[in-house]
C-alpha atoms as one frame of an Amber mdcrd trajectory, in Angstrom:
protein
  55.115 -51.249 -37.498  54.668 -47.390 -37.037  50.931 -47.858 -36.905  51.374
 -50.379 -34.130  53.630 -48.048 -32.196  50.969 -45.338 -32.534  48.465 -47.772
 -31.028  50.648 -48.368 -28.050  51.111 -44.512 -27.550  47.324 -44.163 -27.871
  46.891 -46.756 -25.261  49.192 -44.962 -22.757  47.188 -41.764 -23.281  43.923
 -43.516 -22.648  44.638 -44.885 -19.124  41.896 -42.883 -17.564  39.338 -44.010
 -19.973  40.496 -47.556 -19.393  39.663 -47.209 -15.753  35.927 -46.968 -16.623
  35.790 -50.414 -17.969  33.276 -52.721 -16.214  34.470 -55.019 -13.630  34.947
 -58.743 -14.160  33.491 -61.740 -12.316  36.600 -63.886 -11.893  35.759 -66.329
 -14.678  38.695 -67.994 -16.486  39.980 -66.403 -19.649  42.637 -67.737 -22.082
  44.122 -65.367 -24.692  45.686 -66.985 -27.923  48.345 -65.166 -29.812  48.680
 -64.587 -33.548  50.891 -66.197 -36.058  54.660 -66.543 -34.812  53.690 -64.599
 -31.740  53.870 -65.559 -28.178  51.873 -64.866 -24.944  54.146 -61.794 -24.525
  52.378 -60.142 -27.450  49.159 -60.171 -25.270  50.777 -59.038 -22.078  49.041
 -55.729 -22.014  45.597 -57.211 -22.673  46.196 -59.988 -20.085  47.105 -57.383
 -17.399  44.186 -55.146 -18.281  41.682 -57.956 -17.896  43.300 -59.049 -14.639
  42.958 -55.568 -13.261  39.249 -55.951 -13.962  38.992 -59.115 -11.918  39.296
 -61.943 -14.446  41.403 -65.088 -14.090  43.512 -64.562 -17.243  45.922 -67.159
 -18.670  47.992 -67.270 -21.890  47.962 -70.294 -23.909  51.390 -71.450 -22.667
  52.539 -73.053 -25.884  55.246 -70.869 -27.103  55.187 -69.308 -30.562  52.016
 -69.812 -32.538  53.324 -71.865 -35.356  50.044 -73.505 -36.222  49.901 -77.268
 -35.970  53.427 -77.322 -34.816  52.239 -75.582 -31.566  48.755 -77.005 -31.093
  48.950 -80.418 -32.646  47.449 -81.638 -36.029  44.074 -81.757 -34.477  44.519
 -79.144 -31.926  44.877 -81.860 -29.294  47.622 -79.900 -27.404  45.602 -76.827
 -27.163  42.532 -78.746 -26.111  44.565 -80.230 -23.237  45.423 -76.745 -22.103
  41.804 -75.591 -22.231  40.596 -78.779 -20.431  43.218 -78.266 -17.708  42.060
 -74.699 -16.945  38.426 -75.743 -17.014  39.269 -78.520 -14.502  41.285 -76.151
 -12.262  38.738 -73.429 -12.193  35.516 -75.548 -12.472  34.193 -73.216 -15.003
  33.986 -73.050 -18.819  36.737 -70.896 -20.443  36.327 -67.596 -22.361  38.684
 -67.844 -25.353  40.109 -64.657 -26.887  42.073 -65.092 -30.006  44.177 -62.556
 -31.909  44.413 -63.210 -35.773  45.336 -66.895 -36.114  44.693 -67.401 -32.439
  41.104 -66.537 -33.094  40.757 -69.119 -35.719  42.056 -71.649 -33.382  39.733
 -70.478 -30.586  36.768 -71.015 -32.943  37.875 -74.486 -33.850  38.394 -75.397
 -30.135  34.877 -74.135 -29.302  33.383 -76.495 -32.063  35.360 -79.480 -30.785
  34.587 -78.974 -27.017  31.709 -76.601 -26.408  31.249 -77.918 -22.987  34.744
 -76.444 -22.148  34.237 -73.055 -23.738  31.973 -70.159 -22.415  32.354 -67.885
 -25.336  34.822 -66.745 -28.090  36.057 -63.376 -28.936  38.206 -63.053 -32.042
  40.375 -59.957 -32.843  41.220 -59.404 -36.481  40.940 -63.128 -37.238  40.314
 -63.854 -40.883  37.929 -66.918 -40.376  35.126 -66.035 -42.684  36.778 -66.164
 -46.123  39.725 -67.347 -48.110  43.139 -67.093 -46.405  44.483 -65.780 -49.592
  42.503 -62.640 -48.921  45.281 -61.721 -46.612  48.842 -60.486 -47.098  50.277
 -63.161 -44.755  49.147 -66.458 -46.315  52.692 -67.253 -47.589  54.136 -66.581
 -44.167  51.486 -68.856 -42.708  52.634 -71.714 -44.961  56.330 -70.912 -44.376
  56.130 -70.902 -40.586  53.535 -73.608 -40.017  54.715 -76.083 -42.728  51.017
 -76.425 -43.743  49.756 -75.533 -47.245  46.350 -73.785 -47.614  45.227 -76.517
 -50.061  46.122 -79.460 -47.679  43.005 -81.333 -46.897  43.230 -80.938 -43.123
  43.840 -77.270 -43.512  40.783 -76.938 -45.705  38.709 -78.840 -43.185  39.840
 -76.789 -40.265  39.154 -73.504 -42.192  35.561 -74.698 -42.889  35.009 -75.687
 -39.240  36.239 -72.286 -38.161  33.876 -70.486 -40.537  30.878 -72.356 -39.179
  28.689 -70.516 -36.675  29.746 -71.495 -33.128  27.653 -73.494 -30.513  28.710
 -70.821 -27.914  28.365 -66.986 -27.972  30.716 -65.479 -30.391  31.928 -61.857
 -31.062  34.280 -60.622 -33.758  36.358 -57.538 -33.423  37.518 -56.241 -36.865
  38.842 -53.296 -38.759  38.435 -52.016 -42.316  41.931 -50.422 -42.065  43.643
 -53.614 -40.908  46.286 -53.568 -43.590  47.185 -57.239 -43.433  43.990 -58.999
 -43.671  40.598 -58.080 -45.327  38.343 -56.776 -42.498  35.378 -58.312 -44.457
  36.474 -61.814 -43.713  37.092 -61.053 -39.942  33.382 -61.284 -39.110  30.367
 -63.270 -40.431  26.832 -62.040 -41.257  24.388 -62.737 -38.565  26.994 -62.964
 -35.817  27.855 -60.220 -33.421  30.659 -57.987 -34.653  32.317 -54.797 -33.350
  34.173 -52.651 -35.968  37.253 -50.649 -34.698  39.729 -48.469 -36.451  43.159
 -50.110 -36.085  46.144 -51.729 -38.082  46.605 -55.516 -37.659  49.834 -55.200
 -35.870  49.244 -54.191 -32.239  45.427 -54.292 -32.545  45.242 -55.943 -29.144
  47.075 -52.839 -27.685  44.383 -50.356 -28.778  42.325 -48.855 -26.010  39.319
 -49.162 -28.221  39.848 -52.804 -28.622  40.527 -53.440 -24.881  37.388 -51.603
 -23.929  35.326 -53.584 -26.512  36.702 -56.787 -24.903  35.732 -55.681 -21.410
  32.314 -54.892 -22.578  31.733 -58.134 -24.301  32.903 -60.061 -21.297  30.573
 -57.969 -19.085  27.646 -58.824 -21.262  27.334 -55.324 -22.836
């Protein structure tokens, strides 16, 4: 937690630098939270992207408790993405933090016509979930076991290259998940220096996201 608070202090000190971020084009963006977090955990990133001109929504599904929140096959999340697509008339850019990024990748596989691109932030999709320090918490809060057939299938799907543009933001100094499994060879990735907690508050991360959405 102290490293996360440091990231918040660093963000406040970087306000001038954040103003240099490229402007957005109004496209719809949905940000998915990490394990046990809600949309409030992404409030700063949401506000930043809105100031750039994007149409930004949270996922609106409360705490991220895995299948308890999105449905066993992700059907509840898919309904939210489809609704935003219908409302705006445009494919949705999905940004997912940690577990939210894994869910975003699965959603893009299931409905690539609804998704413009996927950005993952510290999401351990490219390797064994046991290469994290939170897999027991995942099982406790979601009620799913890593060796459950449907969990294994979802993990395999998340690790498969996407049918839409994908970018992974990751850190070697994450502390909770192995940075090496937060990006895949051959896919675009951006390395940052950050702890896992509060990674989405880091100015470096916010600027990276703005650059990705602007096509830089």
